[in-house]
């Protein structure tokens, strides 16, 4: 397999592993046996939510989790029931819905890390229009304060349906 050939130097040195096992099983095995990774690339088909929840278990403190979501209908507001179930939030269709989709993925990853008493901060994110793919890289750090305080900086995006103006609304003002 080409991937195995590309990784051969790392594989032979025991610094990488290639598997076709279920990703959540790999995350849990990693957590249980203590083999934590510097980078976990969780490239899912569909919602990235299961990986935003479980990939943290395989990542060492200071490491990176690279999340993917290909469910742009859900993240752009066209499937609100799926968005509420997977991301615990719903967006609306508007010109900036792709940015809102990225924010859903970032917010979900931060929330899931906080549920594990960790802090996750975005390194970068992007939306690839031709494939409707969202990618977000998050850095995992041990919480420096209670996880609830991590939510103080979270905001919501509001949009006027009449004129289309968009603005930021801090969560505490809702």
PDB file of C-alpha atoms in Angstrom:
ATOM      1  CA  UNK A   1       0.000   0.000   0.000  1.00  0.00           C
ATOM      2  CA  UNK A   2       1.377   3.480  -0.896  1.00  0.00           C
ATOM      3  CA  UNK A   3       0.653   4.896   2.566  1.00  0.00           C
ATOM      4  CA  UNK A   4       2.613   2.107   4.211  1.00  0.00           C
ATOM      5  CA  UNK A   5       5.513   2.673   1.773  1.00  0.00           C
ATOM      6  CA  UNK A   6       5.563   6.416   2.526  1.00  0.00           C
ATOM      7  CA  UNK A   7       5.597   5.756   6.253  1.00  0.00           C
ATOM      8  CA  UNK A   8       8.087   2.863   6.211  1.00  0.00           C
ATOM      9  CA  UNK A   9      10.929   4.761   7.968  1.00  0.00           C
ATOM     10  CA  UNK A  10       8.558   5.767  10.776  1.00  0.00           C
ATOM     11  CA  UNK A  11       6.924   2.339  10.946  1.00  0.00           C
ATOM     12  CA  UNK A  12      10.241   0.483  11.223  1.00  0.00           C
ATOM     13  CA  UNK A  13      11.352   2.883  13.968  1.00  0.00           C
ATOM     14  CA  UNK A  14       8.081   2.278  15.860  1.00  0.00           C
ATOM     15  CA  UNK A  15       7.081   5.939  15.536  1.00  0.00           C
ATOM     16  CA  UNK A  16       3.897   5.387  13.491  1.00  0.00           C
ATOM     17  CA  UNK A  17       1.197   2.776  13.070  1.00  0.00           C
ATOM     18  CA  UNK A  18      -1.182   2.065  10.178  1.00  0.00           C
ATOM     19  CA  UNK A  19      -4.411   0.215  10.919  1.00  0.00           C
ATOM     20  CA  UNK A  20      -7.813  -0.417   9.377  1.00  0.00           C
ATOM     21  CA  UNK A  21      -9.447  -0.821  12.789  1.00  0.00           C
ATOM     22  CA  UNK A  22     -12.406   1.271  13.863  1.00  0.00           C
ATOM     23  CA  UNK A  23     -11.064   4.713  14.841  1.00  0.00           C
ATOM     24  CA  UNK A  24     -12.882   4.894  18.183  1.00  0.00           C
ATOM     25  CA  UNK A  25     -11.427   1.471  19.114  1.00  0.00           C
ATOM     26  CA  UNK A  26      -7.938   2.781  18.265  1.00  0.00           C
ATOM     27  CA  UNK A  27      -8.500   5.900  20.397  1.00  0.00           C
ATOM     28  CA  UNK A  28      -9.624   3.835  23.376  1.00  0.00           C
ATOM     29  CA  UNK A  29      -6.783   1.274  23.038  1.00  0.00           C
ATOM     30  CA  UNK A  30      -4.323   4.147  22.878  1.00  0.00           C
ATOM     31  CA  UNK A  31      -5.752   5.654  26.045  1.00  0.00           C
ATOM     32  CA  UNK A  32      -5.720   2.326  27.888  1.00  0.00           C
ATOM     33  CA  UNK A  33      -2.182   1.299  26.952  1.00  0.00           C
ATOM     34  CA  UNK A  34      -0.717   4.819  27.265  1.00  0.00           C
ATOM     35  CA  UNK A  35       0.525   5.050  23.657  1.00  0.00           C
ATOM     36  CA  UNK A  36      -0.518   8.656  23.110  1.00  0.00           C
ATOM     37  CA  UNK A  37       0.225  10.459  19.839  1.00  0.00           C
ATOM     38  CA  UNK A  38       1.604  13.864  18.901  1.00  0.00           C
ATOM     39  CA  UNK A  39      -0.859  14.063  15.983  1.00  0.00           C
ATOM     40  CA  UNK A  40      -4.206  12.344  15.581  1.00  0.00           C
ATOM     41  CA  UNK A  41      -5.682  12.832  12.092  1.00  0.00           C
ATOM     42  CA  UNK A  42      -9.382  11.995  12.425  1.00  0.00           C
ATOM     43  CA  UNK A  43     -10.634  12.100   8.840  1.00  0.00           C
ATOM     44  CA  UNK A  44     -14.256  10.993   9.011  1.00  0.00           C
ATOM     45  CA  UNK A  45     -16.872  10.579   6.333  1.00  0.00           C
ATOM     46  CA  UNK A  46     -19.836  12.686   7.413  1.00  0.00           C
ATOM     47  CA  UNK A  47     -19.946  14.429  10.750  1.00  0.00           C
ATOM     48  CA  UNK A  48     -16.710  14.963  12.624  1.00  0.00           C
ATOM     49  CA  UNK A  49     -18.522  14.880  15.963  1.00  0.00           C
ATOM     50  CA  UNK A  50     -17.676  11.303  17.054  1.00  0.00           C
ATOM     51  CA  UNK A  51     -14.001  12.040  16.484  1.00  0.00           C
ATOM     52  CA  UNK A  52     -14.222  15.440  18.167  1.00  0.00           C
ATOM     53  CA  UNK A  53     -15.459  13.536  21.211  1.00  0.00           C
ATOM     54  CA  UNK A  54     -13.142  10.528  21.242  1.00  0.00           C
ATOM     55  CA  UNK A  55      -9.882  11.484  19.464  1.00  0.00           C
ATOM     56  CA  UNK A  56      -8.728  13.352  22.578  1.00  0.00           C
ATOM     57  CA  UNK A  57      -8.150  10.005  24.294  1.00  0.00           C
ATOM     58  CA  UNK A  58      -5.323   9.189  21.844  1.00  0.00           C
ATOM     59  CA  UNK A  59      -3.604  12.601  21.914  1.00  0.00           C
ATOM     60  CA  UNK A  60      -0.837  13.537  24.324  1.00  0.00           C
ATOM     61  CA  UNK A  61      -0.953  16.857  26.160  1.00  0.00           C
ATOM     62  CA  UNK A  62       0.422  19.488  23.775  1.00  0.00           C
ATOM     63  CA  UNK A  63      -0.437  17.315  20.768  1.00  0.00           C
ATOM     64  CA  UNK A  64      -2.664  18.065  17.809  1.00  0.00           C
ATOM     65  CA  UNK A  65      -6.011  16.639  16.741  1.00  0.00           C
ATOM     66  CA  UNK A  66      -6.835  17.233  13.080  1.00  0.00           C
ATOM     67  CA  UNK A  67     -10.583  16.913  12.591  1.00  0.00           C
ATOM     68  CA  UNK A  68     -12.546  16.579   9.374  1.00  0.00           C
ATOM     69  CA  UNK A  69     -16.249  16.873   8.578  1.00  0.00           C
ATOM     70  CA  UNK A  70     -17.835  16.348   5.184  1.00  0.00           C
ATOM     71  CA  UNK A  71     -21.444  16.974   6.199  1.00  0.00           C
ATOM     72  CA  UNK A  72     -21.817  20.481   4.807  1.00  0.00           C
ATOM     73  CA  UNK A  73     -25.612  20.120   4.557  1.00  0.00           C
ATOM     74  CA  UNK A  74     -25.733  19.667   8.320  1.00  0.00           C
ATOM     75  CA  UNK A  75     -23.231  22.391   9.151  1.00  0.00           C
ATOM     76  CA  UNK A  76     -24.802  24.908   6.731  1.00  0.00           C
ATOM     77  CA  UNK A  77     -28.249  24.729   8.303  1.00  0.00           C
ATOM     78  CA  UNK A  78     -29.980  22.400   5.827  1.00  0.00           C
ATOM     79  CA  UNK A  79     -30.241  19.536   8.315  1.00  0.00           C
ATOM     80  CA  UNK A  80     -30.932  21.123  11.719  1.00  0.00           C
ATOM     81  CA  UNK A  81     -31.946  17.879  13.453  1.00  0.00           C
ATOM     82  CA  UNK A  82     -28.602  16.244  12.603  1.00  0.00           C
ATOM     83  CA  UNK A  83     -26.738  19.405  13.649  1.00  0.00           C
ATOM     84  CA  UNK A  84     -28.482  19.493  17.023  1.00  0.00           C
ATOM     85  CA  UNK A  85     -27.785  15.793  17.585  1.00  0.00           C
ATOM     86  CA  UNK A  86     -24.140  15.879  16.494  1.00  0.00           C
ATOM     87  CA  UNK A  87     -22.944  19.363  17.337  1.00  0.00           C
ATOM     88  CA  UNK A  88     -25.449  20.489  20.016  1.00  0.00           C
ATOM     89  CA  UNK A  89     -25.981  23.630  17.924  1.00  0.00           C
ATOM     90  CA  UNK A  90     -27.713  24.650  14.716  1.00  0.00           C
ATOM     91  CA  UNK A  91     -26.684  27.124  12.041  1.00  0.00           C
ATOM     92  CA  UNK A  92     -28.873  28.862   9.510  1.00  0.00           C
ATOM     93  CA  UNK A  93     -28.312  29.124   5.796  1.00  0.00           C
ATOM     94  CA  UNK A  94     -26.705  32.503   5.074  1.00  0.00           C
ATOM     95  CA  UNK A  95     -23.725  33.719   3.013  1.00  0.00           C
ATOM     96  CA  UNK A  96     -21.251  32.911   5.821  1.00  0.00           C
ATOM     97  CA  UNK A  97     -22.637  29.438   6.579  1.00  0.00           C
ATOM     98  CA  UNK A  98     -19.320  27.744   5.757  1.00  0.00           C
ATOM     99  CA  UNK A  99     -17.573  29.789   8.431  1.00  0.00           C
ATOM    100  CA  UNK A 100     -20.413  28.936  10.801  1.00  0.00           C
ATOM    101  CA  UNK A 101     -19.838  25.254   9.977  1.00  0.00           C
ATOM    102  CA  UNK A 102     -16.174  25.587  10.914  1.00  0.00           C
ATOM    103  CA  UNK A 103     -17.227  27.261  14.146  1.00  0.00           C
ATOM    104  CA  UNK A 104     -19.569  24.339  14.884  1.00  0.00           C
ATOM    105  CA  UNK A 105     -16.691  21.891  14.517  1.00  0.00           C
ATOM    106  CA  UNK A 106     -14.273  24.055  16.566  1.00  0.00           C
ATOM    107  CA  UNK A 107     -16.905  24.603  19.278  1.00  0.00           C
ATOM    108  CA  UNK A 108     -17.752  20.909  19.448  1.00  0.00           C
ATOM    109  CA  UNK A 109     -14.085  19.955  19.738  1.00  0.00           C
ATOM    110  CA  UNK A 110     -13.533  22.538  22.495  1.00  0.00           C
ATOM    111  CA  UNK A 111     -16.650  21.383  24.354  1.00  0.00           C
ATOM    112  CA  UNK A 112     -15.642  17.723  24.154  1.00  0.00           C
ATOM    113  CA  UNK A 113     -12.112  18.494  25.380  1.00  0.00           C
ATOM    114  CA  UNK A 114     -13.546  20.531  28.280  1.00  0.00           C
ATOM    115  CA  UNK A 115     -15.767  17.580  29.223  1.00  0.00           C
ATOM    116  CA  UNK A 116     -12.499  15.672  29.733  1.00  0.00           C
ATOM    117  CA  UNK A 117     -10.976  18.518  31.813  1.00  0.00           C
ATOM    118  CA  UNK A 118      -8.726  19.555  28.922  1.00  0.00           C
ATOM    119  CA  UNK A 119      -8.351  22.736  26.929  1.00  0.00           C
ATOM    120  CA  UNK A 120      -8.357  22.671  23.136  1.00  0.00           C
ATOM    121  CA  UNK A 121      -7.513  25.693  21.057  1.00  0.00           C
ATOM    122  CA  UNK A 122      -7.737  26.020  17.272  1.00  0.00           C
ATOM    123  CA  UNK A 123      -4.461  26.183  15.346  1.00  0.00           C
ATOM    124  CA  UNK A 124      -6.119  26.676  11.959  1.00  0.00           C
ATOM    125  CA  UNK A 125      -9.253  25.748  10.058  1.00  0.00           C
ATOM    126  CA  UNK A 126     -10.427  25.817   6.475  1.00  0.00           C
ATOM    127  CA  UNK A 127     -13.334  24.892   4.222  1.00  0.00           C
ATOM    128  CA  UNK A 128     -12.627  23.218   0.876  1.00  0.00           C
ATOM    129  CA  UNK A 129     -15.546  24.213  -1.348  1.00  0.00           C
ATOM    130  CA  UNK A 130     -15.165  21.605  -4.162  1.00  0.00           C
ATOM    131  CA  UNK A 131     -15.394  18.698  -1.703  1.00  0.00           C
ATOM    132  CA  UNK A 132     -17.551  20.447   0.941  1.00  0.00           C
ATOM    133  CA  UNK A 133     -14.948  19.444   3.522  1.00  0.00           C
ATOM    134  CA  UNK A 134     -14.265  21.196   6.812  1.00  0.00           C
ATOM    135  CA  UNK A 135     -10.830  20.693   8.427  1.00  0.00           C
ATOM    136  CA  UNK A 136      -9.840  21.963  11.871  1.00  0.00           C
ATOM    137  CA  UNK A 137      -6.561  21.450  13.725  1.00  0.00           C
ATOM    138  CA  UNK A 138      -6.787  21.783  17.495  1.00  0.00           C
ATOM    139  CA  UNK A 139      -3.976  21.812  20.088  1.00  0.00           C
ATOM    140  CA  UNK A 140      -4.664  19.868  23.270  1.00  0.00           C
ATOM    141  CA  UNK A 141      -3.456  21.283  26.569  1.00  0.00           C
ATOM    142  CA  UNK A 142      -4.189  20.401  30.161  1.00  0.00           C
ATOM    143  CA  UNK A 143      -6.801  22.726  31.592  1.00  0.00           C
ATOM    144  CA  UNK A 144      -5.228  25.655  33.406  1.00  0.00           C
ATOM    145  CA  UNK A 145      -8.495  26.590  35.108  1.00  0.00           C
ATOM    146  CA  UNK A 146     -11.902  24.943  35.527  1.00  0.00           C
ATOM    147  CA  UNK A 147     -13.318  23.968  32.108  1.00  0.00           C
ATOM    148  CA  UNK A 148     -16.365  26.228  32.583  1.00  0.00           C
ATOM    149  CA  UNK A 149     -14.082  29.261  32.336  1.00  0.00           C
ATOM    150  CA  UNK A 150     -13.022  28.151  28.848  1.00  0.00           C
ATOM    151  CA  UNK A 151     -16.530  28.973  27.658  1.00  0.00           C
ATOM    152  CA  UNK A 152     -16.356  32.623  28.723  1.00  0.00           C
ATOM    153  CA  UNK A 153     -14.826  33.566  25.357  1.00  0.00           C
ATOM    154  CA  UNK A 154     -17.407  31.672  23.279  1.00  0.00           C
ATOM    155  CA  UNK A 155     -19.779  33.730  21.195  1.00  0.00           C
ATOM    156  CA  UNK A 156     -22.632  33.258  18.806  1.00  0.00           C
ATOM    157  CA  UNK A 157     -23.057  34.714  15.348  1.00  0.00           C
ATOM    158  CA  UNK A 158     -26.288  36.608  14.762  1.00  0.00           C
ATOM    159  CA  UNK A 159     -27.626  37.693  11.382  1.00  0.00           C
ATOM    160  CA  UNK A 160     -30.318  40.199  10.511  1.00  0.00           C
ATOM    161  CA  UNK A 161     -32.735  38.487   8.084  1.00  0.00           C
ATOM    162  CA  UNK A 162     -33.684  41.841   6.546  1.00  0.00           C
ATOM    163  CA  UNK A 163     -30.313  43.376   5.684  1.00  0.00           C
ATOM    164  CA  UNK A 164     -27.956  40.383   6.071  1.00  0.00           C
ATOM    165  CA  UNK A 165     -25.679  42.126   8.604  1.00  0.00           C
ATOM    166  CA  UNK A 166     -23.759  39.643  10.774  1.00  0.00           C
ATOM    167  CA  UNK A 167     -22.413  40.344  14.267  1.00  0.00           C
ATOM    168  CA  UNK A 168     -20.909  38.559  17.262  1.00  0.00           C
ATOM    169  CA  UNK A 169     -22.971  38.029  20.409  1.00  0.00           C
ATOM    170  CA  UNK A 170     -21.101  36.906  23.547  1.00  0.00           C
ATOM    171  CA  UNK A 171     -22.727  33.853  25.137  1.00  0.00           C
ATOM    172  CA  UNK A 172     -23.277  35.648  28.442  1.00  0.00           C
ATOM    173  CA  UNK A 173     -25.573  38.146  26.644  1.00  0.00           C
ATOM    174  CA  UNK A 174     -28.007  35.507  25.385  1.00  0.00           C
TER     175      UNK A 174
END
